[in-house]
PDB file of C-alpha atoms in Angstrom:
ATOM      1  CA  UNK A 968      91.335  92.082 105.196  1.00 93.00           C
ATOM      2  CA  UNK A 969      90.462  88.597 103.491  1.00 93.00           C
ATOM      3  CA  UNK A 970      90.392  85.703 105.136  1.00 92.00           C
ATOM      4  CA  UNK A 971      90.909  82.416 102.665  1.00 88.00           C
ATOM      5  CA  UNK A 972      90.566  79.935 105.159  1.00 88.00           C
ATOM      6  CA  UNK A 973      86.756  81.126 106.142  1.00 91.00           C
ATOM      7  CA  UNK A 974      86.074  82.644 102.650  1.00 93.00           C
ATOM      8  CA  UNK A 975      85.263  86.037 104.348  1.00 95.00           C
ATOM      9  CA  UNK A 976      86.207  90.014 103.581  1.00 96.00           C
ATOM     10  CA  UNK A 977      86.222  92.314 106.366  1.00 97.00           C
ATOM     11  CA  UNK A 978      86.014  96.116 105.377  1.00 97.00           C
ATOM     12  CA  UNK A 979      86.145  99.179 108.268  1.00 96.00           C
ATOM     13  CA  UNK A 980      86.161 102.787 108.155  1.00 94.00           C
ATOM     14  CA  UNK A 981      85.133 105.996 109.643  1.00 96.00           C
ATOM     15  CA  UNK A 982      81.926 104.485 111.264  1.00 96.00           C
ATOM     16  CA  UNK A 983      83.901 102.650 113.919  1.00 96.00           C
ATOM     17  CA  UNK A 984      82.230  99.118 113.017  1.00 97.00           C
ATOM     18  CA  UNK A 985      83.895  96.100 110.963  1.00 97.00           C
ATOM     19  CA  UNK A 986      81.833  94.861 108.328  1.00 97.00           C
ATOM     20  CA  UNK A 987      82.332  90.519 107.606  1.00 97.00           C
ATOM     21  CA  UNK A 988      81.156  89.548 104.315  1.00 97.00           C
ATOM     22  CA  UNK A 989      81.019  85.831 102.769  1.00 96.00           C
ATOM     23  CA  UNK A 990      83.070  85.888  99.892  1.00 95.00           C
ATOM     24  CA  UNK A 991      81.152  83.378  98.229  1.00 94.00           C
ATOM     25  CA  UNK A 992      77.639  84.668  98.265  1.00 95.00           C
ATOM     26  CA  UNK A 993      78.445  88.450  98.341  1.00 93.00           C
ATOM     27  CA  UNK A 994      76.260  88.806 101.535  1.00 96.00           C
ATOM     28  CA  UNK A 995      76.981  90.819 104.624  1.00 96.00           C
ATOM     29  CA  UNK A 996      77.039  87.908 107.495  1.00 96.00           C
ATOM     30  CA  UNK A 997      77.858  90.524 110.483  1.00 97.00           C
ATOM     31  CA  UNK A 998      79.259  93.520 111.836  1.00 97.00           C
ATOM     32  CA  UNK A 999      81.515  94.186 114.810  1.00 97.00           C
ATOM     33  CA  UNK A1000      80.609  97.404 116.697  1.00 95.00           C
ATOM     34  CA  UNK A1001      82.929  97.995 119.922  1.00 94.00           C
ATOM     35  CA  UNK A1002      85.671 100.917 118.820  1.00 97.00           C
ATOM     36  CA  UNK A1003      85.368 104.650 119.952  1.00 97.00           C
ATOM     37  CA  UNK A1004      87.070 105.849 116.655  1.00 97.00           C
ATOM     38  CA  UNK A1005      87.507 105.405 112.765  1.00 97.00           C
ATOM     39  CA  UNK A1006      88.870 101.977 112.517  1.00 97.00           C
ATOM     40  CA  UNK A1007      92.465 102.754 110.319  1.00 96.00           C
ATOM     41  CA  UNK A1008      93.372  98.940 110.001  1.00 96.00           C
ATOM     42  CA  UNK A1009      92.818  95.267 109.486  1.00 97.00           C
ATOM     43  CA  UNK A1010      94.733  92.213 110.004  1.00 96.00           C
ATOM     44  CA  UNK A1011      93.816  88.410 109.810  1.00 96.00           C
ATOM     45  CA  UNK A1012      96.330  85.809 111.116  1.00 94.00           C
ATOM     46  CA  UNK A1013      97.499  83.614 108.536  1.00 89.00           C
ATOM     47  CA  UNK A1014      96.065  80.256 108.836  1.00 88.00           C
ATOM     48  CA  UNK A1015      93.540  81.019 111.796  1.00 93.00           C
ATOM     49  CA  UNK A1016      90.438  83.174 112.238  1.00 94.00           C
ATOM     50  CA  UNK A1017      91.799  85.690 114.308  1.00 96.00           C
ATOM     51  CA  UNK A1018      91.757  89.535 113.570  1.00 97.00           C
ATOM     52  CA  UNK A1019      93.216  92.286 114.188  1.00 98.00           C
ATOM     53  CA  UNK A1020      92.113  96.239 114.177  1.00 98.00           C
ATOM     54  CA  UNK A1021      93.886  99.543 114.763  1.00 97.00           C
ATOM     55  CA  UNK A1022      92.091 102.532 115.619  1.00 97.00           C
ATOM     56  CA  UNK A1023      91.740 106.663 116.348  1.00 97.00           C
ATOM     57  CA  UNK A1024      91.092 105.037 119.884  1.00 98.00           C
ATOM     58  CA  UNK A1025      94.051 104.600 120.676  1.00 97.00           C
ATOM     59  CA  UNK A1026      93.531 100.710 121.405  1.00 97.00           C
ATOM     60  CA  UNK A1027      94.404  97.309 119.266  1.00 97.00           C
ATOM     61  CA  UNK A1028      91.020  95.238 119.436  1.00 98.00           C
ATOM     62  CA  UNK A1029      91.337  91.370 118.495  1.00 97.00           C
ATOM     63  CA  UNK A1030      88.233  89.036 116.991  1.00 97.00           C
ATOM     64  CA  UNK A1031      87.688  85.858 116.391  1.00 97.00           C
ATOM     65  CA  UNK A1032      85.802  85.063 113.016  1.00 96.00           C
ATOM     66  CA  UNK A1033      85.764  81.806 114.164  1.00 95.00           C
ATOM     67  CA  UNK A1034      82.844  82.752 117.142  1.00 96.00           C
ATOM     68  CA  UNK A1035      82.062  86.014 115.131  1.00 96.00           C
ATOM     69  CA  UNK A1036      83.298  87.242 118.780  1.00 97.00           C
ATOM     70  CA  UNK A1037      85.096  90.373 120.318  1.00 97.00           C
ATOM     71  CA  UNK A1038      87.854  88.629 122.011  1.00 97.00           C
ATOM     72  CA  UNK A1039      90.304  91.346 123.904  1.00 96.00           C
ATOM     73  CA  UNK A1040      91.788  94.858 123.700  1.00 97.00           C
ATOM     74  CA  UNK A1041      94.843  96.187 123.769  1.00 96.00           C
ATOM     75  CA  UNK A1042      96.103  99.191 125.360  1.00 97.00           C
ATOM     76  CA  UNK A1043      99.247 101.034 125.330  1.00 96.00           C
ATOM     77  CA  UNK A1044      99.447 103.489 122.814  1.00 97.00           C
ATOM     78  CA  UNK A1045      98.943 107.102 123.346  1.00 97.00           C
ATOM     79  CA  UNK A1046      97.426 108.224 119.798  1.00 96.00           C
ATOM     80  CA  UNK A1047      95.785 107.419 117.210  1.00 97.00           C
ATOM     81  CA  UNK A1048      96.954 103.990 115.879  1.00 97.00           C
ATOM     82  CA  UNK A1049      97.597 103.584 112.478  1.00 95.00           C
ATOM     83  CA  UNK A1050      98.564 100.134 111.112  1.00 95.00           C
ATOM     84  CA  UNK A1051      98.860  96.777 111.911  1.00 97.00           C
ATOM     85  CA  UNK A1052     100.753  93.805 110.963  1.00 96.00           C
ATOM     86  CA  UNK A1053     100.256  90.096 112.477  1.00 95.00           C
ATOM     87  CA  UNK A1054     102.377  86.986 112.014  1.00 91.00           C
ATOM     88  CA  UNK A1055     101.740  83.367 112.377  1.00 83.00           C
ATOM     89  CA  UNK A1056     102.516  83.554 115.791  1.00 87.00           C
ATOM     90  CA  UNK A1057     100.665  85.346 118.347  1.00 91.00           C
ATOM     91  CA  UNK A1058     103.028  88.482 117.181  1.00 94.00           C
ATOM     92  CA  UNK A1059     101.930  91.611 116.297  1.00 97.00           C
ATOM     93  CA  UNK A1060     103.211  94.791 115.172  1.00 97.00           C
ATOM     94  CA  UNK A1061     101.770  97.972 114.971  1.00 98.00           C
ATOM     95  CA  UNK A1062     102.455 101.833 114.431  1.00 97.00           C
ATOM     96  CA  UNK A1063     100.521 105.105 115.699  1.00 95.00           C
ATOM     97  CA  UNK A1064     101.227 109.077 115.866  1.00 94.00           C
ATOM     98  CA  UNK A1065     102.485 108.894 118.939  1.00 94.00           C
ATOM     99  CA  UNK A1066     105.650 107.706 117.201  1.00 92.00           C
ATOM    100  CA  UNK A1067     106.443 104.607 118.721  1.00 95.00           C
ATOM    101  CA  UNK A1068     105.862 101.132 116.756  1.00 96.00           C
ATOM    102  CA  UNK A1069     104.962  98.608 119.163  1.00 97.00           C
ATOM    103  CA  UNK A1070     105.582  94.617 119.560  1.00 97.00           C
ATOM    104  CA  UNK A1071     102.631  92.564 120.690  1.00 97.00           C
ATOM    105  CA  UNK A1072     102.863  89.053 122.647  1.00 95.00           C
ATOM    106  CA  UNK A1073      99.237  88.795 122.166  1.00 94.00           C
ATOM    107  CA  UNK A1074      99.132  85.655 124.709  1.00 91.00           C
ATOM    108  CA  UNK A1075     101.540  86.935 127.217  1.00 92.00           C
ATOM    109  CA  UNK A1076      99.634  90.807 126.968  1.00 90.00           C
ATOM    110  CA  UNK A1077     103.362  92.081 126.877  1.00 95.00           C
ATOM    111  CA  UNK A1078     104.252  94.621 124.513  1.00 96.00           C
ATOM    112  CA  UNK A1079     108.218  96.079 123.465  1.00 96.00           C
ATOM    113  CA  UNK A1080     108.150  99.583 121.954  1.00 96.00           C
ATOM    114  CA  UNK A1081     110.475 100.863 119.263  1.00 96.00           C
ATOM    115  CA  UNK A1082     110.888 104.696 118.721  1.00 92.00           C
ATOM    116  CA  UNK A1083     112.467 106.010 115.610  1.00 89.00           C
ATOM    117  CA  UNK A1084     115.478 108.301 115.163  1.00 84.00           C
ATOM    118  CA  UNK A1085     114.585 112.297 116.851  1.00 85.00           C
ATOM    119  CA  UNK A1086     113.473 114.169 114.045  1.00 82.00           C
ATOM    120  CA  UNK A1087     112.891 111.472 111.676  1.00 81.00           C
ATOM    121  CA  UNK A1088     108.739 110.888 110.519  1.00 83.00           C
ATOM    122  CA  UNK A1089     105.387 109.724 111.751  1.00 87.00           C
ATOM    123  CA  UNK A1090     105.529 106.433 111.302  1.00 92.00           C
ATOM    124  CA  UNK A1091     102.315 104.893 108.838  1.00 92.00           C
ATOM    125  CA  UNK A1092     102.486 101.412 107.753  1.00 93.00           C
ATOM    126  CA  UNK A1093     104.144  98.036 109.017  1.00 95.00           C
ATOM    127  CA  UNK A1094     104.849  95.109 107.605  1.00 94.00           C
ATOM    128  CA  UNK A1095     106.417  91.565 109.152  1.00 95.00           C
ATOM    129  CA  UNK A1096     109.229  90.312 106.993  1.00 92.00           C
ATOM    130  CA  UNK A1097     110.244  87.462 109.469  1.00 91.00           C
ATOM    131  CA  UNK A1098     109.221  86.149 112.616  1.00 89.00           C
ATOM    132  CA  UNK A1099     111.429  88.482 114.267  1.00 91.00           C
ATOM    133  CA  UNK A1100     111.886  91.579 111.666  1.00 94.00           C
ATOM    134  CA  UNK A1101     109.730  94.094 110.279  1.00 96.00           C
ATOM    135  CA  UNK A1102     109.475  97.254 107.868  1.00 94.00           C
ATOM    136  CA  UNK A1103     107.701 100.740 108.522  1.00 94.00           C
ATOM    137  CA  UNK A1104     106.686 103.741 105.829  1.00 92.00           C
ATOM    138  CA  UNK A1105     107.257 107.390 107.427  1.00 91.00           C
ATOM    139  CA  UNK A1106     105.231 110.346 105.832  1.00 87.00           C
ATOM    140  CA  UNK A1107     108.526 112.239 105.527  1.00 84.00           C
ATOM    141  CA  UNK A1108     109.396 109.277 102.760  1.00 84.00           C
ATOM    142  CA  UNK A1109     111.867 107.256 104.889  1.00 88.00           C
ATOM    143  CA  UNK A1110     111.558 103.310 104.902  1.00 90.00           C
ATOM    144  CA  UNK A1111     113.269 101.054 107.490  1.00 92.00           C
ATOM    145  CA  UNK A1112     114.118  97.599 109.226  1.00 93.00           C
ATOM    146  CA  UNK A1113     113.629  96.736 112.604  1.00 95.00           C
ATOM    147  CA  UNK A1114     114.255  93.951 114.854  1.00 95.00           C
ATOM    148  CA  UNK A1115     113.560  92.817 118.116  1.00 94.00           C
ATOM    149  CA  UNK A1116     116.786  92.917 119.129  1.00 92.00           C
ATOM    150  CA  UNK A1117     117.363  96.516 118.832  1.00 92.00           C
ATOM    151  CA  UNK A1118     115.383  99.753 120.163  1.00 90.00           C
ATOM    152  CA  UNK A1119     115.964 101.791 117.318  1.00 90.00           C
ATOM    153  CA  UNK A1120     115.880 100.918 113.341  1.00 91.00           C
ATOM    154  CA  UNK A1121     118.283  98.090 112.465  1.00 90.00           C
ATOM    155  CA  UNK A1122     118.577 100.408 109.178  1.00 88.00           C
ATOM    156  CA  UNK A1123     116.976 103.048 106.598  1.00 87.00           C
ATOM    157  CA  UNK A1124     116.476 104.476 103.299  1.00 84.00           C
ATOM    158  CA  UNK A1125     115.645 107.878 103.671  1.00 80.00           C
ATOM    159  CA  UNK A1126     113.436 109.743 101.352  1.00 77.00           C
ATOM    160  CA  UNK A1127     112.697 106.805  98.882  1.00 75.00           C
ATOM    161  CA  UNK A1128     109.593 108.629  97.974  1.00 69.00           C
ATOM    162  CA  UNK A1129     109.576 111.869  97.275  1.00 64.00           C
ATOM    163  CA  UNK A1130     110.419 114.735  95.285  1.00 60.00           C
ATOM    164  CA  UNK A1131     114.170 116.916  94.810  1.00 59.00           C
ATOM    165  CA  UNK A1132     115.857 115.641  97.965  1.00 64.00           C
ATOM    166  CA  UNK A1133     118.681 112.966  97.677  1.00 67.00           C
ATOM    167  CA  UNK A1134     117.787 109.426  98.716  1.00 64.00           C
ATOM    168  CA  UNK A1135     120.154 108.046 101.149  1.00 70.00           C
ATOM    169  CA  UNK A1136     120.603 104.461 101.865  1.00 65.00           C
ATOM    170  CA  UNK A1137     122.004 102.904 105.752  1.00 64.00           C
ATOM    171  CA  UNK A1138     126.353 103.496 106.200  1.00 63.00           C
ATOM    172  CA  UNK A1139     126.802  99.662 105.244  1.00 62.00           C
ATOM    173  CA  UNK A1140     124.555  99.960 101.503  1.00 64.00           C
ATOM    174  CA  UNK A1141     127.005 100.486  98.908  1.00 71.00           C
ATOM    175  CA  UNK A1142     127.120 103.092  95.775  1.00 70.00           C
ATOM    176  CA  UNK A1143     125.468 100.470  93.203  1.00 75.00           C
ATOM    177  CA  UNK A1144     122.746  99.606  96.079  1.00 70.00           C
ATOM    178  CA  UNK A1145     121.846 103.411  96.461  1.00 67.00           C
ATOM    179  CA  UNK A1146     122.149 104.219  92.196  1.00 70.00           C
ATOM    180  CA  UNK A1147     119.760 101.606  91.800  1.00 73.00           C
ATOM    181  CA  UNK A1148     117.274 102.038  94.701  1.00 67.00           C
ATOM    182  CA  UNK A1149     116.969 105.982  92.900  1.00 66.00           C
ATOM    183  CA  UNK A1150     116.761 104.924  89.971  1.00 74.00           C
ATOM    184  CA  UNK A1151     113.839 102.703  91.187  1.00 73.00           C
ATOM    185  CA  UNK A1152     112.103 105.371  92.652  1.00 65.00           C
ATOM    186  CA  UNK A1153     112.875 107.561  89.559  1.00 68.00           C
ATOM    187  CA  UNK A1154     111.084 104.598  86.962  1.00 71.00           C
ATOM    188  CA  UNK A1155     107.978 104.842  89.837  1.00 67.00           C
ATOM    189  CA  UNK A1156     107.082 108.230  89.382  1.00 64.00           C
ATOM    190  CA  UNK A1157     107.669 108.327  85.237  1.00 70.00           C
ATOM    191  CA  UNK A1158     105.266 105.205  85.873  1.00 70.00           C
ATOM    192  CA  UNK A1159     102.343 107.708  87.275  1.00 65.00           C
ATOM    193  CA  UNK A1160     103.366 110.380  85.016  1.00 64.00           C
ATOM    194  CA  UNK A1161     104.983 112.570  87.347  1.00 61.00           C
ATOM    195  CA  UNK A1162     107.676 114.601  85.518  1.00 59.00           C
ATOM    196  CA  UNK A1163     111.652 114.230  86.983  1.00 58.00           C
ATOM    197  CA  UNK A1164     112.290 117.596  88.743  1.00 56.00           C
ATOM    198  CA  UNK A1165     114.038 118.756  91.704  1.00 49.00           C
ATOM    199  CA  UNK A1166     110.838 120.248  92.988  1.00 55.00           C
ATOM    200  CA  UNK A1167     107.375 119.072  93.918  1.00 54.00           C
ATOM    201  CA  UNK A1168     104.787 119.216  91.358  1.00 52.00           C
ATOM    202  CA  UNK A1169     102.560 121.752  92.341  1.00 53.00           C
ATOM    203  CA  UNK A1170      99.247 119.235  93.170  1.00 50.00           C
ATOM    204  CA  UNK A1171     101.111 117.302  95.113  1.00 48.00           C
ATOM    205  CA  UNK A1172     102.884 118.825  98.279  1.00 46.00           C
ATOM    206  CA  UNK A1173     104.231 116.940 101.002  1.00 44.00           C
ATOM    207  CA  UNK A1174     101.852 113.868 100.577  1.00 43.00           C
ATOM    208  CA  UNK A1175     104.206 112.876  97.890  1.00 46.00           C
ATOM    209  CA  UNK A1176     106.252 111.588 100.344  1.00 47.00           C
ATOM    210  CA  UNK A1177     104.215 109.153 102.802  1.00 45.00           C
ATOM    211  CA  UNK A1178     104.337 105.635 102.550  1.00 52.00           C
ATOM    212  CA  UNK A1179     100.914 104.705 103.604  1.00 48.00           C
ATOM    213  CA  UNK A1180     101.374 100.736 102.901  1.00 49.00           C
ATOM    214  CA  UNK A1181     104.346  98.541 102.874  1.00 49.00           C
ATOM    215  CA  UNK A1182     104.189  94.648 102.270  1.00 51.00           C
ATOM    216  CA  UNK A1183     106.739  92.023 103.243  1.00 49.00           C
ATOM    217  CA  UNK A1184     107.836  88.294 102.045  1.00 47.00           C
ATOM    218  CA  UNK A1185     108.444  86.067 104.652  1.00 49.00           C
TER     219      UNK A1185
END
């Protein structure tokens, strides 16, 4: 995560500690140590110095880069939470395994939880697109919109990436909308050289169809 405002890059991993580095002089300025697992994602607040990180602990920890302080944690997921998208407000979203994507009130220490469709993927990646709407990426390829005004996805596109099953767009998206979202998937693969069959490539299995990262314009 890079903060512009403060001129600082924060890097984490699999040795549960954040890592703060000054953009401008290259130098490591300080470390955050307080997670009980791998640290899966970072988030800065636009416009403030306030952080966020997801984690194999289960939790949602919050910094300020401002004190180079822990600030609070979050609980309320029951596995291993894997992204984590802040707005401008004190709003957060995140997603974990235990397939529920979760809305954070970060000042009120509420929380509203989403679940997607039975059946449907492990939820991987978030991303706001408004104040008051977001995206996830499923590993079984599937990308939708959600609100907080509705429990369950306002719509998706199912297997957007992937390989040999039919993409399928919400009841409302119409033939054109569908034709050209394939064809954009279609133009992504020739892009990384994978060839246009109904099957899997052989090296590639079922990762083929996560989305691991998603990225919204608000």
């Amino acid at each position: 995560a890079v903060s512009q405002e403060h001129n600082m890059l924060c890097v984490a991993g699999t040795d549960k500690r954040i890592h703060v580095w000054d953009t401008r002089t290259m130098k490591k300025v300080h470390e955050f140590a307080s997670h009980r697992g791998a640290v899966t994602g970072l988030a800065i607040r636009d416009g403030t110095g306030q952080m966020f990180s997801s984690s194999t602990d289960k939790t949602l920890k919050v910094w300020s880069l401002d004190d180079m302080a822990y600030v609070d944690t979050l609980f309320g997921h029951q596995s291993d939470v894997l992204g984590v998208a802040p707005q401008r407000k004190e709003r957060v979203v995140t997603v974990g395994r235990d397939r529920t994507c979760r809305f954070w009130k970060v000042a009120e220490d509420s929380q509203l939880i989403f679940r997607p469709s039975p059946g449907g993927g492990q939820l991987e990646s978030v991303a706001f697109t408004s104040a008051d709407t977001w995206i996830t990426g499923a590993d079984d390829g599937t990308v939708a919109l959600w609100s907080t005004t509705k429990k369950r996805s306002v719509m998706e596109w199912k297997n957007v990436h992937g390989f040999g099953e039919e993409m399928t767009g919400p009841k409302f998206a119409t033939e054109d909308e569908v034709d050209a979202a394939v064809e954009s998937r279609l133009d992504a693969q020739a892009a990384c050289g994978m060839p246009e069959t109904p099957d899997p490539p052989s090296n590639i299995g079922l990762c083929g169809r996560w989305v691991n990262a998603g990225a919204g314009s608000k």
